[in-house]
Amino acid sequence: MQEEPNAKWDLLAMSAILAYNKQVHSTTGASPYTVYFGRDPFEVDPHLPHVMEEVNEKVRVNTFEKALEKLKRDHMGKTVRRFEAGDVYVTLFPL
């Protein structure tokens, strides 16, 4: 009897999840696994708390830099309006 091509999806799922979680994200500069656990999936480090602090700082800095880059791109060429006391403005909120 021939096996269906998708019959082993449950065996392949863990490999696919690990492959995804090992990829470095362009915004954070770290993989999801490293952000969560503070280390490479195949690395054992006795100094894990210190490593987590370094990873968290790297993620914080990279995320801030990417957000700043996006903010600059989004507002490139736009004039910044400075409001002063007494100015009237309208803010629209979607329903």
Short mmCIF file of N, CA and C in Angstrom, two decimals:
data_model
loop_
_atom_site.label_atom_id
_atom_site.label_comp_id
_atom_site.label_asym_id
_atom_site.label_seq_id
_atom_site.Cartn_x
_atom_site.Cartn_y
_atom_site.Cartn_z
N MET A 1 0.84 -1.17 0.00
CA MET A 1 0.00 0.00 0.00
C MET A 1 0.89 1.25 0.00
N GLN A 2 0.57 2.21 -0.86
CA GLN A 2 1.35 3.43 -0.98
C GLN A 2 0.89 4.45 0.06
N GLU A 3 1.88 5.12 0.70
CA GLU A 3 1.57 6.09 1.74
C GLU A 3 1.29 7.46 1.11
N GLU A 4 0.32 8.18 1.66
CA GLU A 4 0.01 9.51 1.15
C GLU A 4 1.15 10.47 1.45
N PRO A 5 1.40 11.48 0.58
CA PRO A 5 2.52 12.40 0.79
C PRO A 5 2.41 13.20 2.09
N ASN A 6 1.21 13.50 2.54
CA ASN A 6 1.03 14.31 3.75
C ASN A 6 0.86 13.47 5.02
N ALA A 7 1.09 12.17 4.92
CA ALA A 7 0.83 11.28 6.06
C ALA A 7 1.81 11.51 7.20
N LYS A 8 2.99 12.05 6.93
CA LYS A 8 4.00 12.25 7.97
C LYS A 8 4.15 13.71 8.36
N TRP A 9 3.11 14.49 8.18
CA TRP A 9 3.21 15.92 8.48
C TRP A 9 3.58 16.16 9.93
N ASP A 10 3.08 15.31 10.84
CA ASP A 10 3.36 15.50 12.26
C ASP A 10 4.84 15.28 12.58
N LEU A 11 5.50 14.44 11.81
CA LEU A 11 6.93 14.22 12.02
C LEU A 11 7.76 15.36 11.44
N LEU A 12 7.27 15.99 10.41
CA LEU A 12 7.99 17.09 9.77
C LEU A 12 7.72 18.43 10.43
N ALA A 13 6.62 18.54 11.17
CA ALA A 13 6.23 19.82 11.77
C ALA A 13 7.31 20.35 12.72
N MET A 14 7.85 19.49 13.57
CA MET A 14 8.86 19.95 14.54
C MET A 14 10.10 20.48 13.84
N SER A 15 10.52 19.83 12.75
CA SER A 15 11.67 20.30 11.99
C SER A 15 11.38 21.66 11.35
N ALA A 16 10.17 21.82 10.84
CA ALA A 16 9.79 23.09 10.23
C ALA A 16 9.73 24.21 11.27
N ILE A 17 9.19 23.90 12.45
CA ILE A 17 9.11 24.89 13.52
C ILE A 17 10.50 25.30 13.97
N LEU A 18 11.38 24.32 14.15
CA LEU A 18 12.75 24.62 14.56
C LEU A 18 13.46 25.46 13.49
N ALA A 19 13.29 25.10 12.23
CA ALA A 19 13.92 25.87 11.15
C ALA A 19 13.43 27.32 11.16
N TYR A 20 12.14 27.53 11.37
CA TYR A 20 11.59 28.89 11.44
C TYR A 20 12.15 29.64 12.64
N ASN A 21 12.15 28.98 13.81
CA ASN A 21 12.57 29.64 15.04
C ASN A 21 14.06 29.91 15.10
N LYS A 22 14.85 29.29 14.23
CA LYS A 22 16.29 29.54 14.20
C LYS A 22 16.67 30.70 13.28
N GLN A 23 15.74 31.16 12.44
CA GLN A 23 16.05 32.23 11.48
C GLN A 23 16.12 33.58 12.18
N VAL A 24 17.16 34.35 11.87
CA VAL A 24 17.33 35.68 12.45
C VAL A 24 16.32 36.64 11.83
N HIS A 25 15.59 37.36 12.67
CA HIS A 25 14.58 38.32 12.23
C HIS A 25 15.26 39.65 11.93
N SER A 26 14.88 40.29 10.84
CA SER A 26 15.53 41.53 10.43
C SER A 26 15.30 42.68 11.40
N THR A 27 14.18 42.68 12.11
CA THR A 27 13.90 43.76 13.05
C THR A 27 14.63 43.58 14.36
N THR A 28 14.57 42.39 14.93
CA THR A 28 15.18 42.17 16.25
C THR A 28 16.66 41.87 16.16
N GLY A 29 17.12 41.34 15.03
CA GLY A 29 18.52 40.96 14.90
C GLY A 29 18.81 39.64 15.60
N ALA A 30 17.79 38.92 15.99
CA ALA A 30 17.95 37.63 16.67
C ALA A 30 16.83 36.70 16.23
N SER A 31 17.06 35.41 16.41
CA SER A 31 16.03 34.44 16.06
C SER A 31 14.98 34.39 17.17
N PRO A 32 13.74 33.97 16.86
CA PRO A 32 12.74 33.83 17.90
C PRO A 32 13.20 32.91 19.04
N TYR A 33 13.90 31.84 18.70
CA TYR A 33 14.40 30.92 19.72
C TYR A 33 15.38 31.64 20.65
N THR A 34 16.31 32.39 20.06
CA THR A 34 17.30 33.10 20.86
C THR A 34 16.65 34.16 21.73
N VAL A 35 15.66 34.86 21.21
CA VAL A 35 14.95 35.87 22.00
C VAL A 35 14.27 35.22 23.19
N TYR A 36 13.65 34.08 22.98
CA TYR A 36 12.89 33.43 24.05
C TYR A 36 13.80 32.73 25.07
N PHE A 37 14.80 31.99 24.56
CA PHE A 37 15.63 31.18 25.46
C PHE A 37 17.00 31.79 25.76
N GLY A 38 17.41 32.79 24.98
CA GLY A 38 18.69 33.44 25.24
C GLY A 38 19.90 32.68 24.73
N ARG A 39 19.69 31.71 23.87
CA ARG A 39 20.81 30.93 23.34
C ARG A 39 20.40 30.27 22.04
N ASP A 40 21.39 29.76 21.33
CA ASP A 40 21.16 28.97 20.13
C ASP A 40 20.53 27.64 20.55
N PRO A 41 19.63 27.06 19.74
CA PRO A 41 18.96 25.83 20.16
C PRO A 41 19.90 24.66 20.47
N PHE A 42 21.08 24.63 19.87
CA PHE A 42 21.99 23.51 20.06
C PHE A 42 23.17 23.87 20.95
N GLU A 43 23.07 24.96 21.65
CA GLU A 43 24.17 25.44 22.49
C GLU A 43 23.77 25.37 23.96
N VAL A 44 24.66 24.86 24.79
CA VAL A 44 24.42 24.83 26.23
C VAL A 44 25.35 25.85 26.86
N ASP A 45 24.78 26.79 27.61
CA ASP A 45 25.58 27.86 28.21
C ASP A 45 25.28 27.96 29.70
N PRO A 46 26.28 27.79 30.56
CA PRO A 46 26.04 27.90 31.99
C PRO A 46 25.79 29.33 32.46
N HIS A 47 26.06 30.29 31.61
CA HIS A 47 25.89 31.70 31.96
C HIS A 47 24.61 32.26 31.35
N LEU A 48 23.56 31.47 31.35
CA LEU A 48 22.32 31.83 30.67
C LEU A 48 21.72 33.16 31.10
N PRO A 49 21.64 33.48 32.40
CA PRO A 49 21.06 34.79 32.76
C PRO A 49 21.80 35.97 32.13
N HIS A 50 23.13 35.89 32.11
CA HIS A 50 23.92 36.97 31.51
C HIS A 50 23.67 37.04 30.00
N VAL A 51 23.57 35.88 29.38
CA VAL A 51 23.30 35.82 27.94
C VAL A 51 21.94 36.43 27.64
N MET A 52 20.94 36.11 28.46
CA MET A 52 19.60 36.66 28.25
C MET A 52 19.61 38.18 28.32
N GLU A 53 20.37 38.75 29.26
CA GLU A 53 20.47 40.20 29.36
C GLU A 53 21.06 40.79 28.08
N GLU A 54 22.11 40.15 27.55
CA GLU A 54 22.73 40.62 26.31
C GLU A 54 21.76 40.52 25.14
N VAL A 55 21.07 39.40 25.04
CA VAL A 55 20.11 39.21 23.94
C VAL A 55 18.98 40.23 24.04
N ASN A 56 18.45 40.42 25.25
CA ASN A 56 17.36 41.39 25.42
C ASN A 56 17.81 42.79 25.06
N GLU A 57 19.02 43.16 25.43
CA GLU A 57 19.54 44.48 25.09
C GLU A 57 19.70 44.61 23.57
N LYS A 58 20.24 43.56 22.93
CA LYS A 58 20.41 43.59 21.47
C LYS A 58 19.05 43.73 20.78
N VAL A 59 18.06 42.97 21.23
CA VAL A 59 16.72 43.04 20.65
C VAL A 59 16.12 44.43 20.86
N ARG A 60 16.28 44.98 22.06
CA ARG A 60 15.73 46.31 22.35
C ARG A 60 16.36 47.36 21.45
N VAL A 61 17.68 47.33 21.31
CA VAL A 61 18.38 48.31 20.47
C VAL A 61 17.99 48.14 19.01
N ASN A 62 18.01 46.90 18.51
CA ASN A 62 17.67 46.67 17.09
C ASN A 62 16.23 47.06 16.79
N THR A 63 15.31 46.74 17.69
CA THR A 63 13.91 47.08 17.47
C THR A 63 13.73 48.59 17.47
N PHE A 64 14.40 49.28 18.37
CA PHE A 64 14.32 50.74 18.41
C PHE A 64 14.87 51.34 17.13
N GLU A 65 16.03 50.83 16.67
CA GLU A 65 16.63 51.35 15.44
C GLU A 65 15.71 51.13 14.24
N LYS A 66 15.11 49.94 14.14
CA LYS A 66 14.20 49.65 13.02
C LYS A 66 12.96 50.54 13.08
N ALA A 67 12.44 50.75 14.28
CA ALA A 67 11.27 51.63 14.43
C ALA A 67 11.62 53.05 14.03
N LEU A 68 12.81 53.50 14.40
CA LEU A 68 13.26 54.84 14.03
C LEU A 68 13.43 54.96 12.52
N GLU A 69 14.01 53.93 11.89
CA GLU A 69 14.15 53.93 10.43
C GLU A 69 12.79 54.01 9.75
N LYS A 70 11.82 53.23 10.25
CA LYS A 70 10.47 53.24 9.68
C LYS A 70 9.83 54.60 9.86
N LEU A 71 9.99 55.18 11.03
CA LEU A 71 9.43 56.50 11.29
C LEU A 71 10.01 57.53 10.33
N LYS A 72 11.31 57.46 10.09
CA LYS A 72 11.95 58.40 9.16
C LYS A 72 11.43 58.18 7.74
N ARG A 73 11.30 56.90 7.33
CA ARG A 73 10.78 56.60 5.99
C ARG A 73 9.36 57.10 5.83
N ASP A 74 8.53 56.87 6.85
CA ASP A 74 7.12 57.24 6.77
C ASP A 74 6.93 58.76 6.72
N HIS A 75 7.84 59.49 7.33
CA HIS A 75 7.68 60.95 7.41
C HIS A 75 8.63 61.70 6.50
N MET A 76 9.32 60.97 5.61
CA MET A 76 10.27 61.60 4.71
C MET A 76 9.56 62.61 3.80
N GLY A 77 10.02 63.82 3.80
CA GLY A 77 9.47 64.86 2.95
C GLY A 77 8.21 65.50 3.48
N LYS A 78 7.74 65.10 4.63
CA LYS A 78 6.53 65.68 5.20
C LYS A 78 6.91 66.82 6.15
N THR A 79 6.06 67.81 6.19
CA THR A 79 6.29 68.94 7.09
C THR A 79 5.73 68.62 8.47
N VAL A 80 6.50 68.96 9.47
CA VAL A 80 6.04 68.74 10.83
C VAL A 80 5.32 69.99 11.30
N ARG A 81 4.09 69.81 11.76
CA ARG A 81 3.29 70.95 12.23
C ARG A 81 3.43 71.03 13.74
N ARG A 82 3.88 72.15 14.20
CA ARG A 82 4.02 72.36 15.64
C ARG A 82 2.76 73.04 16.16
N PHE A 83 2.13 72.42 17.13
CA PHE A 83 0.93 73.01 17.72
C PHE A 83 1.32 73.90 18.90
N GLU A 84 0.55 74.94 19.07
CA GLU A 84 0.79 75.86 20.17
C GLU A 84 -0.48 75.93 21.01
N ALA A 85 -0.34 76.43 22.22
CA ALA A 85 -1.50 76.57 23.11
C ALA A 85 -2.56 77.41 22.41
N GLY A 86 -3.79 76.93 22.46
CA GLY A 86 -4.90 77.65 21.84
C GLY A 86 -5.23 77.16 20.44
N ASP A 87 -4.36 76.36 19.80
CA ASP A 87 -4.65 75.81 18.48
C ASP A 87 -5.81 74.83 18.57
N VAL A 88 -6.61 74.77 17.51
CA VAL A 88 -7.73 73.84 17.46
C VAL A 88 -7.41 72.81 16.39
N TYR A 89 -7.64 71.55 16.71
CA TYR A 89 -7.42 70.47 15.73
C TYR A 89 -8.49 69.41 15.90
N VAL A 90 -8.63 68.59 14.86
CA VAL A 90 -9.65 67.54 14.86
C VAL A 90 -8.94 66.20 14.75
N THR A 91 -9.33 65.27 15.60
CA THR A 91 -8.78 63.92 15.54
C THR A 91 -9.92 62.98 15.18
N LEU A 92 -9.72 62.18 14.13
CA LEU A 92 -10.73 61.24 13.69
C LEU A 92 -10.38 59.85 14.19
N PHE A 93 -11.36 59.18 14.76
CA PHE A 93 -11.18 57.81 15.23
C PHE A 93 -12.10 56.90 14.42
N PRO A 94 -11.57 55.82 13.88
CA PRO A 94 -12.45 54.91 13.14
C PRO A 94 -13.42 54.22 14.08
N LEU A 95 -14.61 53.96 13.56
CA LEU A 95 -15.63 53.28 14.37
C LEU A 95 -15.51 51.79 14.29
#
